[in-house]
PDB file of C-alpha atoms in Angstrom:
ATOM      1  CA  MET G 690     119.337  98.488 105.744  1.00 36.00           C
ATOM      2  CA  VAL G 691     117.572  99.747 108.912  1.00 35.00           C
ATOM      3  CA  ALA G 692     120.507 102.450 109.014  1.00 37.00           C
ATOM      4  CA  ALA G 693     119.732 103.599 105.430  1.00 36.00           C
ATOM      5  CA  LEU G 694     115.767 103.514 106.192  1.00 34.00           C
ATOM      6  CA  ALA G 695     116.716 105.710 109.267  1.00 37.00           C
ATOM      7  CA  MET G 696     118.218 107.977 107.055  1.00 35.00           C
ATOM      8  CA  ALA G 697     115.572 108.286 104.614  1.00 36.00           C
ATOM      9  CA  LEU G 698     113.116 108.889 107.100  1.00 38.00           C
ATOM     10  CA  LEU G 699     114.560 110.971 109.969  1.00 36.00           C
ATOM     11  CA  PRO G 700     115.112 114.198 107.901  1.00 34.00           C
ATOM     12  CA  ILE G 701     110.940 114.655 107.615  1.00 36.00           C
ATOM     13  CA  ASP G 702     110.368 114.022 111.266  1.00 38.00           C
ATOM     14  CA  MET G 703     107.628 111.605 111.135  1.00 41.00           C
ATOM     15  CA  TRP G 704     109.363 108.731 112.988  1.00 37.00           C
ATOM     16  CA  ALA G 705     110.104 108.529 116.793  1.00 34.00           C
ATOM     17  CA  ARG G 706     113.176 106.880 118.221  1.00 28.00           C
ATOM     18  CA  GLY G 707     114.936 106.790 114.943  1.00 27.00           C
ATOM     19  CA  ALA G 708     113.313 104.439 112.407  1.00 40.00           C
ATOM     20  CA  ASP G 709     111.571 102.465 115.073  1.00 36.00           C
ATOM     21  CA  VAL G 710     108.060 103.226 115.095  1.00 42.00           C
ATOM     22  CA  ILE G 711     105.802 105.815 113.348  1.00 59.00           C
ATOM     23  CA  GLU G 712     104.777 109.182 115.174  1.00 60.00           C
ATOM     24  CA  HIS G 713     101.433 108.172 117.063  1.00 51.00           C
ATOM     25  CA  GLU G 714     102.226 104.390 116.375  1.00 62.00           C
ATOM     26  CA  GLY G 715      98.800 102.754 117.665  1.00 81.00           C
ATOM     27  CA  ASN G 716      98.036  99.240 119.045  1.00 93.00           C
ATOM     28  CA  VAL G 717      96.939  98.223 115.770  1.00 97.00           C
ATOM     29  CA  ASN G 718      99.257  98.564 112.677  1.00 97.00           C
ATOM     30  CA  LEU G 719      98.427  97.374 109.309  1.00 98.00           C
ATOM     31  CA  ILE G 720     100.186  97.568 106.049  1.00 98.00           C
ATOM     32  CA  LEU G 721      98.005  98.468 102.925  1.00 98.00           C
ATOM     33  CA  CYS G 722      99.403  97.547  99.233  1.00 98.00           C
ATOM     34  CA  ASN G 723      97.917  96.756  96.013  1.00 98.00           C
ATOM     35  CA  ASP G 724      98.704  96.776  92.144  1.00 98.00           C
ATOM     36  CA  LEU G 725     101.905  94.554  92.894  1.00 96.00           C
ATOM     37  CA  GLY G 726     102.302  91.674  90.341  1.00 94.00           C
ATOM     38  CA  ARG G 727     104.954  92.734  88.160  1.00 96.00           C
ATOM     39  CA  ASN G 728     107.127  89.481  88.446  1.00 95.00           C
ATOM     40  CA  GLY G 729     109.575  91.730  90.584  1.00 95.00           C
ATOM     41  CA  TYR G 730     110.280  93.883  88.023  1.00 96.00           C
ATOM     42  CA  TYR G 731     110.132  98.075  88.217  1.00 96.00           C
ATOM     43  CA  ARG G 732     110.155  98.780  91.934  1.00 95.00           C
ATOM     44  CA  GLN G 733     108.325  95.593  93.196  1.00 97.00           C
ATOM     45  CA  LYS G 734     111.190  93.835  94.690  1.00 97.00           C
ATOM     46  CA  PRO G 735     112.895  97.046  96.598  1.00 96.00           C
ATOM     47  CA  MET G 736     109.376  97.996  97.303  1.00 97.00           C
ATOM     48  CA  ALA G 737     108.905  94.675  98.803  1.00 97.00           C
ATOM     49  CA  GLU G 738     111.927  94.823 101.187  1.00 97.00           C
ATOM     50  CA  MET G 739     110.796  98.544 102.211  1.00 96.00           C
ATOM     51  CA  MET G 740     107.675  96.942 103.165  1.00 97.00           C
ATOM     52  CA  GLY G 741     109.641  94.517 105.193  1.00 96.00           C
ATOM     53  CA  GLU G 742     111.528  96.997 106.917  1.00 94.00           C
ATOM     54  CA  VAL G 743     108.847  99.230 107.797  1.00 94.00           C
ATOM     55  CA  ALA G 744     106.766  95.957 109.201  1.00 95.00           C
ATOM     56  CA  ASP G 745     109.513  95.137 111.164  1.00 93.00           C
ATOM     57  CA  SER G 746     109.849  98.699 112.749  1.00 90.00           C
ATOM     58  CA  VAL G 747     106.423  99.310 113.259  1.00 90.00           C
ATOM     59  CA  ASP G 748     105.311  95.892 114.593  1.00 90.00           C
ATOM     60  CA  VAL G 749     102.592  95.297 111.928  1.00 96.00           C
ATOM     61  CA  GLN G 750     100.032  92.678 112.319  1.00 97.00           C
ATOM     62  CA  ALA G 751      98.826  91.741 108.879  1.00 98.00           C
ATOM     63  CA  VAL G 752      98.896  92.942 105.152  1.00 98.00           C
ATOM     64  CA  LEU G 753      95.987  94.228 103.558  1.00 99.00           C
ATOM     65  CA  ALA G 754      96.505  93.436  99.876  1.00 98.00           C
ATOM     66  CA  LEU G 755      93.747  95.489  97.781  1.00 98.00           C
ATOM     67  CA  GLY G 756      93.979  93.938  94.521  1.00 98.00           C
ATOM     68  CA  ASP G 757      95.847  93.408  91.422  1.00 98.00           C
ATOM     69  CA  VAL G 758      98.150  91.023  93.055  1.00 98.00           C
ATOM     70  CA  HIS G 759      98.526  89.494  89.645  1.00 96.00           C
ATOM     71  CA  HIS G 760      98.851  91.772  86.569  1.00 91.00           C
ATOM     72  CA  PHE G 761      97.865  91.325  83.946  1.00 92.00           C
ATOM     73  CA  ASP G 762      95.379  88.023  83.471  1.00 97.00           C
ATOM     74  CA  GLY G 763      94.886  86.826  86.883  1.00 98.00           C
ATOM     75  CA  VAL G 764      96.146  83.398  87.635  1.00 98.00           C
ATOM     76  CA  ALA G 765      94.892  80.189  86.041  1.00 98.00           C
ATOM     77  CA  SER G 766      95.143  77.842  89.134  1.00 98.00           C
ATOM     78  CA  THR G 767      96.574  77.708  92.711  1.00 98.00           C
ATOM     79  CA  ALA G 768      99.609  76.015  91.040  1.00 98.00           C
ATOM     80  CA  ASP G 769     100.222  79.003  88.285  1.00 98.00           C
ATOM     81  CA  PRO G 770     103.930  79.999  88.428  1.00 97.00           C
ATOM     82  CA  LEU G 771     102.769  83.465  88.843  1.00 98.00           C
ATOM     83  CA  TRP G 772     101.921  82.561  92.544  1.00 98.00           C
ATOM     84  CA  LEU G 773     106.163  82.353  92.888  1.00 97.00           C
ATOM     85  CA  THR G 774     107.184  85.201  90.440  1.00 97.00           C
ATOM     86  CA  ASN G 775     104.419  87.962  91.653  1.00 97.00           C
ATOM     87  CA  TYR G 776     104.170  86.876  95.410  1.00 98.00           C
ATOM     88  CA  GLU G 777     106.084  84.146  96.978  1.00 98.00           C
ATOM     89  CA  LEU G 778     109.738  84.843  96.005  1.00 97.00           C
ATOM     90  CA  ILE G 779     109.114  88.662  96.022  1.00 98.00           C
ATOM     91  CA  TYR G 780     107.559  89.190  99.545  1.00 98.00           C
ATOM     92  CA  THR G 781     110.323  87.122 101.488  1.00 98.00           C
ATOM     93  CA  PRO G 782     111.203  89.590 104.526  1.00 98.00           C
ATOM     94  CA  PRO G 783     110.743  87.692 107.838  1.00 98.00           C
ATOM     95  CA  ALA G 784     108.440  90.655 108.924  1.00 97.00           C
ATOM     96  CA  LEU G 785     106.042  89.995 106.048  1.00 98.00           C
ATOM     97  CA  MET G 786     105.623  86.496 107.083  1.00 98.00           C
ATOM     98  CA  ILE G 787     102.390  87.549 108.784  1.00 98.00           C
ATOM     99  CA  PRO G 788      98.771  87.153 107.727  1.00 98.00           C
ATOM    100  CA  TRP G 789      97.631  88.955 104.080  1.00 98.00           C
ATOM    101  CA  HIS G 790      94.040  89.644 103.610  1.00 99.00           C
ATOM    102  CA  PRO G 791      93.568  89.989  99.845  1.00 98.00           C
ATOM    103  CA  VAL G 792      90.773  91.446  97.756  1.00 98.00           C
ATOM    104  CA  LEU G 793      90.271  90.744  94.348  1.00 98.00           C
ATOM    105  CA  GLY G 794      91.076  93.337  91.546  1.00 98.00           C
ATOM    106  CA  ASN G 795      90.072  93.746  88.007  1.00 98.00           C
ATOM    107  CA  HIS G 796      93.002  91.842  86.693  1.00 98.00           C
ATOM    108  CA  GLU G 797      92.443  88.884  89.139  1.00 98.00           C
ATOM    109  CA  TYR G 798      88.988  89.091  87.176  1.00 98.00           C
ATOM    110  CA  ARG G 799      90.674  88.269  83.873  1.00 98.00           C
ATOM    111  CA  GLY G 800      91.636  84.642  85.238  1.00 98.00           C
ATOM    112  CA  ASN G 801      90.469  82.332  87.654  1.00 98.00           C
ATOM    113  CA  THR G 802      89.109  84.210  90.687  1.00 98.00           C
ATOM    114  CA  GLN G 803      88.208  81.089  92.620  1.00 98.00           C
ATOM    115  CA  ALA G 804      92.133  80.121  92.743  1.00 98.00           C
ATOM    116  CA  VAL G 805      92.890  83.415  94.492  1.00 98.00           C
ATOM    117  CA  LEU G 806      90.641  82.394  97.104  1.00 98.00           C
ATOM    118  CA  ASP G 807      91.581  78.760  97.261  1.00 98.00           C
ATOM    119  CA  TYR G 808      95.265  79.826  97.199  1.00 98.00           C
ATOM    120  CA  GLY G 809      94.990  79.922 101.169  1.00 98.00           C
ATOM    121  CA  LYS G 810      94.903  76.253 101.087  1.00 98.00           C
ATOM    122  CA  VAL G 811      98.422  76.361  99.837  1.00 97.00           C
ATOM    123  CA  SER G 812      99.995  79.204 101.591  1.00 97.00           C
ATOM    124  CA  ARG G 813      99.228  79.758 105.514  1.00 97.00           C
ATOM    125  CA  ARG G 814      99.649  83.516 105.052  1.00 98.00           C
ATOM    126  CA  TRP G 815      97.250  84.114 102.366  1.00 98.00           C
ATOM    127  CA  GLN G 816      94.090  84.426 104.118  1.00 98.00           C
ATOM    128  CA  MET G 817      90.817  85.071 102.145  1.00 98.00           C
ATOM    129  CA  PRO G 818      87.732  83.787 103.360  1.00 98.00           C
ATOM    130  CA  GLY G 819      85.545  84.966 100.548  1.00 98.00           C
ATOM    131  CA  ARG G 820      84.913  87.441  97.794  1.00 98.00           C
ATOM    132  CA  TYR G 821      84.042  89.845 100.501  1.00 99.00           C
ATOM    133  CA  TYR G 822      84.250  89.682 104.265  1.00 99.00           C
ATOM    134  CA  SER G 823      85.027  91.493 107.476  1.00 98.00           C
ATOM    135  CA  LYS G 824      87.881  91.093 110.190  1.00 98.00           C
ATOM    136  CA  LEU G 825      88.350  92.684 113.375  1.00 98.00           C
ATOM    137  CA  PHE G 826      91.862  93.651 114.248  1.00 98.00           C
ATOM    138  CA  THR G 827      92.458  93.776 118.056  1.00 98.00           C
ATOM    139  CA  GLU G 828      95.356  94.859 120.173  1.00 97.00           C
ATOM    140  CA  GLY G 829      95.338  95.787 123.968  1.00 96.00           C
ATOM    141  CA  ASP G 830      92.167  97.894 124.167  1.00 97.00           C
ATOM    142  CA  VAL G 831      91.682  99.035 120.643  1.00 98.00           C
ATOM    143  CA  THR G 832      89.882  97.083 117.579  1.00 98.00           C
ATOM    144  CA  VAL G 833      89.643  98.232 114.110  1.00 98.00           C
ATOM    145  CA  LYS G 834      86.844  96.647 111.963  1.00 98.00           C
ATOM    146  CA  VAL G 835      87.991  96.352 108.355  1.00 99.00           C
ATOM    147  CA  VAL G 836      85.392  95.376 105.777  1.00 99.00           C
ATOM    148  CA  PHE G 837      86.847  93.959 102.745  1.00 99.00           C
ATOM    149  CA  ILE G 838      84.577  94.718  99.231  1.00 99.00           C
ATOM    150  CA  ASP G 839      84.769  93.084  96.023  1.00 99.00           C
ATOM    151  CA  THR G 840      84.466  96.178  93.674  1.00 99.00           C
ATOM    152  CA  THR G 841      84.618  94.673  90.334  1.00 98.00           C
ATOM    153  CA  PRO G 842      81.156  93.055  90.305  1.00 98.00           C
ATOM    154  CA  LEU G 843      79.854  96.267  91.586  1.00 98.00           C
ATOM    155  CA  ILE G 844      81.023  97.705  88.183  1.00 98.00           C
ATOM    156  CA  ASP G 845      78.454  97.561  85.075  1.00 98.00           C
ATOM    157  CA  LYS G 846      81.388  97.673  82.509  1.00 98.00           C
ATOM    158  CA  TYR G 847      83.063  94.714  84.112  1.00 98.00           C
ATOM    159  CA  ARG G 848      79.674  92.835  84.337  1.00 98.00           C
ATOM    160  CA  ALA G 849      78.766  93.380  80.886  1.00 98.00           C
ATOM    161  CA  ASN G 850      82.208  92.223  79.393  1.00 98.00           C
ATOM    162  CA  SER G 851      82.034  88.427  80.020  1.00 97.00           C
ATOM    163  CA  GLU G 852      84.806  87.526  77.669  1.00 98.00           C
ATOM    164  CA  THR G 853      87.272  89.514  79.464  1.00 98.00           C
ATOM    165  CA  TYR G 854      86.215  89.403  82.731  1.00 98.00           C
ATOM    166  CA  PRO G 855      84.279  85.885  82.818  1.00 97.00           C
ATOM    167  CA  ASP G 856      83.516  85.797  86.692  1.00 98.00           C
ATOM    168  CA  ALA G 857      82.288  89.259  87.181  1.00 98.00           C
ATOM    169  CA  GLY G 858      78.772  88.897  85.968  1.00 98.00           C
ATOM    170  CA  ARG G 859      78.258  85.976  87.721  1.00 98.00           C
ATOM    171  CA  GLN G 860      78.618  87.622  90.837  1.00 98.00           C
ATOM    172  CA  ASP G 861      75.415  88.335  92.974  1.00 98.00           C
ATOM    173  CA  LEU G 862      75.530  92.193  92.997  1.00 98.00           C
ATOM    174  CA  GLU G 863      72.487  92.283  95.443  1.00 98.00           C
ATOM    175  CA  ALA G 864      73.740  90.034  97.708  1.00 98.00           C
ATOM    176  CA  GLU G 865      76.906  91.694  98.403  1.00 99.00           C
ATOM    177  CA  MET G 866      75.111  95.141  98.812  1.00 98.00           C
ATOM    178  CA  GLN G 867      72.879  93.521 101.172  1.00 98.00           C
ATOM    179  CA  TRP G 868      75.882  92.066 102.949  1.00 98.00           C
ATOM    180  CA  LEU G 869      77.711  95.360 103.027  1.00 98.00           C
ATOM    181  CA  GLU G 870      74.759  97.231 104.518  1.00 98.00           C
ATOM    182  CA  GLY G 871      74.430  94.747 107.572  1.00 98.00           C
ATOM    183  CA  GLU G 872      78.518  95.088 108.159  1.00 98.00           C
ATOM    184  CA  LEU G 873      78.375  98.901 108.101  1.00 98.00           C
ATOM    185  CA  ARG G 874      75.467  98.746 110.401  1.00 98.00           C
ATOM    186  CA  ASP G 875      77.056  96.325 113.084  1.00 98.00           C
ATOM    187  CA  ARG G 876      80.353  97.987 114.364  1.00 95.00           C
ATOM    188  CA  GLN G 877      80.935  94.935 116.293  1.00 97.00           C
ATOM    189  CA  GLY G 878      82.167  97.260 119.235  1.00 97.00           C
ATOM    190  CA  ALA G 879      85.264  98.344 117.229  1.00 98.00           C
ATOM    191  CA  ASP G 880      86.971 101.696 117.813  1.00 98.00           C
ATOM    192  CA  TRP G 881      87.359 102.473 113.956  1.00 98.00           C
ATOM    193  CA  MET G 882      85.608 100.990 110.781  1.00 98.00           C
ATOM    194  CA  VAL G 883      87.445 101.102 107.648  1.00 98.00           C
ATOM    195  CA  VAL G 884      86.139  99.724 104.246  1.00 99.00           C
ATOM    196  CA  VAL G 885      88.622  98.900 101.683  1.00 99.00           C
ATOM    197  CA  GLY G 886      88.318  97.711  98.188  1.00 99.00           C
ATOM    198  CA  HIS G 887      90.130  97.844  94.621  1.00 98.00           C
ATOM    199  CA  HIS G 888      88.221 100.478  92.924  1.00 98.00           C
ATOM    200  CA  PRO G 889      87.940 104.419  94.077  1.00 98.00           C
ATOM    201  CA  ILE G 890      84.800 106.158  94.676  1.00 98.00           C
ATOM    202  CA  TYR G 891      86.532 109.186  93.791  1.00 98.00           C
ATOM    203  CA  ALA G 892      90.036 109.855  91.899  1.00 98.00           C
ATOM    204  CA  ASP G 893      91.628 111.732  89.413  1.00 98.00           C
ATOM    205  CA  THR G 894      92.349 109.247  86.427  1.00 98.00           C
ATOM    206  CA  PRO G 895      91.828 108.791  82.885  1.00 96.00           C
ATOM    207  CA  LYS G 896      89.923 105.596  83.450  1.00 97.00           C
ATOM    208  CA  ASP G 897      86.243 105.273  82.361  1.00 97.00           C
ATOM    209  CA  SER G 898      84.271 107.514  84.464  1.00 98.00           C
ATOM    210  CA  SER G 899      81.437 105.070  84.631  1.00 98.00           C
ATOM    211  CA  GLU G 900      83.656 103.177  87.211  1.00 98.00           C
ATOM    212  CA  ARG G 901      83.557 105.786  89.754  1.00 98.00           C
ATOM    213  CA  ALA G 902      79.715 106.577  89.054  1.00 98.00           C
ATOM    214  CA  ASP G 903      78.905 103.117  89.810  1.00 98.00           C
ATOM    215  CA  MET G 904      80.797 103.123  92.967  1.00 98.00           C
ATOM    216  CA  GLN G 905      79.362 106.303  94.084  1.00 98.00           C
ATOM    217  CA  ARG G 906      75.927 105.240  93.442  1.00 98.00           C
ATOM    218  CA  ARG G 907      76.537 101.891  95.236  1.00 98.00           C
ATOM    219  CA  VAL G 908      79.088 101.793  97.768  1.00 98.00           C
ATOM    220  CA  GLY G 909      79.272 105.695  98.331  1.00 98.00           C
ATOM    221  CA  ALA G 910      75.468 105.993  98.866  1.00 98.00           C
ATOM    222  CA  MET G 911      75.598 103.070 101.311  1.00 98.00           C
ATOM    223  CA  ILE G 912      78.369 104.492 103.295  1.00 98.00           C
ATOM    224  CA  LYS G 913      76.566 107.724 103.396  1.00 98.00           C
ATOM    225  CA  ARG G 914      73.165 105.988 104.400  1.00 98.00           C
ATOM    226  CA  CYS G 915      74.808 103.852 107.067  1.00 98.00           C
ATOM    227  CA  GLY G 916      77.187 106.336 108.469  1.00 96.00           C
ATOM    228  CA  GLY G 917      80.296 105.212 110.954  1.00 97.00           C
ATOM    229  CA  VAL G 918      82.900 104.431 108.218  1.00 98.00           C
ATOM    230  CA  ASP G 919      86.227 106.386 109.216  1.00 98.00           C
ATOM    231  CA  MET G 920      88.112 105.740 105.991  1.00 98.00           C
ATOM    232  CA  TYR G 921      87.833 104.215 102.545  1.00 98.00           C
ATOM    233  CA  VAL G 922      91.204 102.813 100.787  1.00 99.00           C
ATOM    234  CA  CYS G 923      91.354 101.479  97.569  1.00 99.00           C
ATOM    235  CA  GLY G 924      94.051 100.945  94.651  1.00 98.00           C
ATOM    236  CA  HIS G 925      93.554 100.759  90.974  1.00 98.00           C
ATOM    237  CA  ILE G 926      94.811 104.133  89.877  1.00 98.00           C
ATOM    238  CA  HIS G 927      98.664 103.678  90.818  1.00 98.00           C
ATOM    239  CA  ASN G 928      98.986 106.873  92.754  1.00 98.00           C
ATOM    240  CA  PHE G 929      98.484 108.151  96.081  1.00 98.00           C
ATOM    241  CA  GLN G 930      95.281 110.812  96.482  1.00 98.00           C
ATOM    242  CA  HIS G 931      93.669 111.730  99.510  1.00 98.00           C
ATOM    243  CA  ILE G 932      90.201 113.044  98.752  1.00 98.00           C
ATOM    244  CA  ASN G 933      87.364 114.056 101.270  1.00 97.00           C
ATOM    245  CA  ASN G 934      84.400 114.833  98.917  1.00 95.00           C
ATOM    246  CA  ALA G 935      81.648 116.974 100.689  1.00 95.00           C
ATOM    247  CA  GLU G 936      79.009 114.853  99.133  1.00 93.00           C
ATOM    248  CA  LEU G 937      80.157 111.737 101.217  1.00 97.00           C
ATOM    249  CA  GLY G 938      82.253 113.580 103.783  1.00 95.00           C
ATOM    250  CA  VAL G 939      84.639 110.446 104.327  1.00 98.00           C
ATOM    251  CA  ASP G 940      88.246 110.472 103.910  1.00 98.00           C
ATOM    252  CA  CYS G 941      88.926 108.439 100.930  1.00 98.00           C
ATOM    253  CA  VAL G 942      92.373 107.376 100.018  1.00 98.00           C
ATOM    254  CA  VAL G 943      93.976 105.893  96.928  1.00 98.00           C
ATOM    255  CA  ASN G 944      96.847 103.994  97.452  1.00 98.00           C
ATOM    256  CA  SER G 945      99.680 104.109  95.024  1.00 98.00           C
ATOM    257  CA  ALA G 946     101.093 101.123  93.237  1.00 98.00           C
ATOM    258  CA  ALA G 947     103.823  99.080  94.903  1.00 98.00           C
ATOM    259  CA  SER G 948     105.582  98.152  91.836  1.00 97.00           C
ATOM    260  CA  LEU G 949     105.115 100.856  88.850  1.00 97.00           C
ATOM    261  CA  SER G 950     103.044 104.014  89.514  1.00 98.00           C
ATOM    262  CA  ARG G 951     101.289 106.432  87.116  1.00 98.00           C
ATOM    263  CA  LYS G 952     103.201 109.622  87.644  1.00 97.00           C
ATOM    264  CA  LYS G 953     100.641 112.051  86.216  1.00 97.00           C
ATOM    265  CA  VAL G 954      97.909 112.979  88.876  1.00 98.00           C
ATOM    266  CA  ALA G 955      96.208 116.100  89.390  1.00 98.00           C
ATOM    267  CA  THR G 956      93.449 117.530  91.972  1.00 98.00           C
ATOM    268  CA  VAL G 957      89.862 116.891  91.874  1.00 98.00           C
ATOM    269  CA  GLU G 958      86.963 118.385  93.932  1.00 97.00           C
ATOM    270  CA  GLY G 959      87.874 117.498  97.697  1.00 98.00           C
ATOM    271  CA  THR G 960      91.459 116.590  96.837  1.00 98.00           C
ATOM    272  CA  GLN G 961      93.692 116.929 100.196  1.00 98.00           C
ATOM    273  CA  TYR G 962      96.803 115.521  98.812  1.00 98.00           C
ATOM    274  CA  CYS G 963      98.127 113.660  95.518  1.00 98.00           C
ATOM    275  CA  ASN G 964     101.682 112.243  94.580  1.00 98.00           C
ATOM    276  CA  GLY G 965     102.782 110.015  91.668  1.00 98.00           C
ATOM    277  CA  ASP G 966     105.071 107.917  93.598  1.00 98.00           C
ATOM    278  CA  GLU G 967     105.059 104.449  93.747  1.00 98.00           C
ATOM    279  CA  GLY G 968     104.451 103.149  97.490  1.00 98.00           C
ATOM    280  CA  PHE G 969     102.295 101.529 100.378  1.00 98.00           C
ATOM    281  CA  SER G 970     100.560 102.885 103.286  1.00 98.00           C
ATOM    282  CA  VAL G 971     100.636 102.096 107.168  1.00 97.00           C
ATOM    283  CA  LEU G 972      97.467 102.114 108.861  1.00 97.00           C
ATOM    284  CA  SER G 973      97.892 102.962 112.737  1.00 97.00           C
ATOM    285  CA  ALA G 974      95.264 102.868 115.250  1.00 97.00           C
ATOM    286  CA  SER G 975      95.088 103.970 118.804  1.00 96.00           C
ATOM    287  CA  LYS G 976      92.117 104.534 121.167  1.00 96.00           C
ATOM    288  CA  SER G 977      91.940 108.256 120.206  1.00 96.00           C
ATOM    289  CA  ASN G 978      93.704 108.451 116.695  1.00 96.00           C
ATOM    290  CA  LEU G 979      93.569 106.398 113.209  1.00 97.00           C
ATOM    291  CA  THR G 980      96.377 107.530 110.929  1.00 96.00           C
ATOM    292  CA  LEU G 981      97.143 106.473 107.613  1.00 97.00           C
ATOM    293  CA  TYR G 982     100.664 106.984 106.207  1.00 97.00           C
ATOM    294  CA  MET G 983     101.412 107.220 102.507  1.00 97.00           C
ATOM    295  CA  VAL G 984     104.813 105.804 102.319  1.00 96.00           C
ATOM    296  CA  ASN G 985     106.765 105.784  98.972  1.00 96.00           C
ATOM    297  CA  TYR G 986     109.300 103.893  97.329  1.00 94.00           C
ATOM    298  CA  GLU G 987     112.197 105.584  99.138  1.00 93.00           C
ATOM    299  CA  GLY G 988     110.859 105.091 102.714  1.00 93.00           C
ATOM    300  CA  ARG G 989     109.738 108.457 103.170  1.00 94.00           C
ATOM    301  CA  VAL G 990     106.333 109.452 104.741  1.00 95.00           C
ATOM    302  CA  LEU G 991     104.711 111.820 102.209  1.00 96.00           C
ATOM    303  CA  HIS G 992     101.400 112.621 103.726  1.00 97.00           C
ATOM    304  CA  ARG G 993      99.203 111.619 106.896  1.00 96.00           C
ATOM    305  CA  VAL G 994      95.390 110.969 106.584  1.00 98.00           C
ATOM    306  CA  GLU G 995      94.098 111.612 110.336  1.00 96.00           C
ATOM    307  CA  CYS G 996      91.104 110.804 112.082  1.00 97.00           C
ATOM    308  CA  SER G 997      90.417 111.435 115.716  1.00 95.00           C
ATOM    309  CA  HIS G 998      87.654 110.938 118.370  1.00 86.00           C
TER     310      HIS G 998
END
């Protein structure tokens, strides 16, 4: 499998020493994936194998799971069989037996969201201390602060639909926004600060425009006011998009689905790149560079989003 991966990756010359490491591999390396839960169908299982190969090659510290680990109606409890068919029996490569740091997606909000938080009592690698939280990833002299936000309660249409999303309107929106402001203003000495959530601030999508409007006036406005954010990464749209809207001035990444993508994607204001392949991303940080690599289902690096000091 490693040889096959090398053959897939070498022609685009974005990997050094065969398929062993990403070009400019940093001290801190993280995999980002989202929109996973398809009971192993479509490309979920082979994508999991590819994630394992890349994690092994790049010495990944952790997996950031950016929501919708469970399609379609979340989970009922920590004992729900979907934990096996969507997660435990799918992400089996040894290199993925590392910490997973999730956020809730809109599909988790269709079920029992507290069970998603409590699953950390069942699985040691599922590390989710709250609906929103931050974590420092440090290796050597490099530190990345990742701010994990809970986006579904920040969007009015979910809060208003208590029948389908029963937990969304129960969350204290203002408390999360106050917490977010504090986190953005306190870099904690990190070299880089990345905000991750499920929903995009900007994206090409047929989904309700009110979702992006709410994200722009809440999360986007807060990022702009506080400054210091190097990248915002999300899922939800099921394709790759890199957008740097002049209004925000921050690289916004939509990470594709790691199971079933939406092939049709177009440019919007600020689009730097878009692609309809299934995939995941690798975030790699050194002292001077922060690079996000978009990796498709074949293991090919499609695009890089680069920040530098």
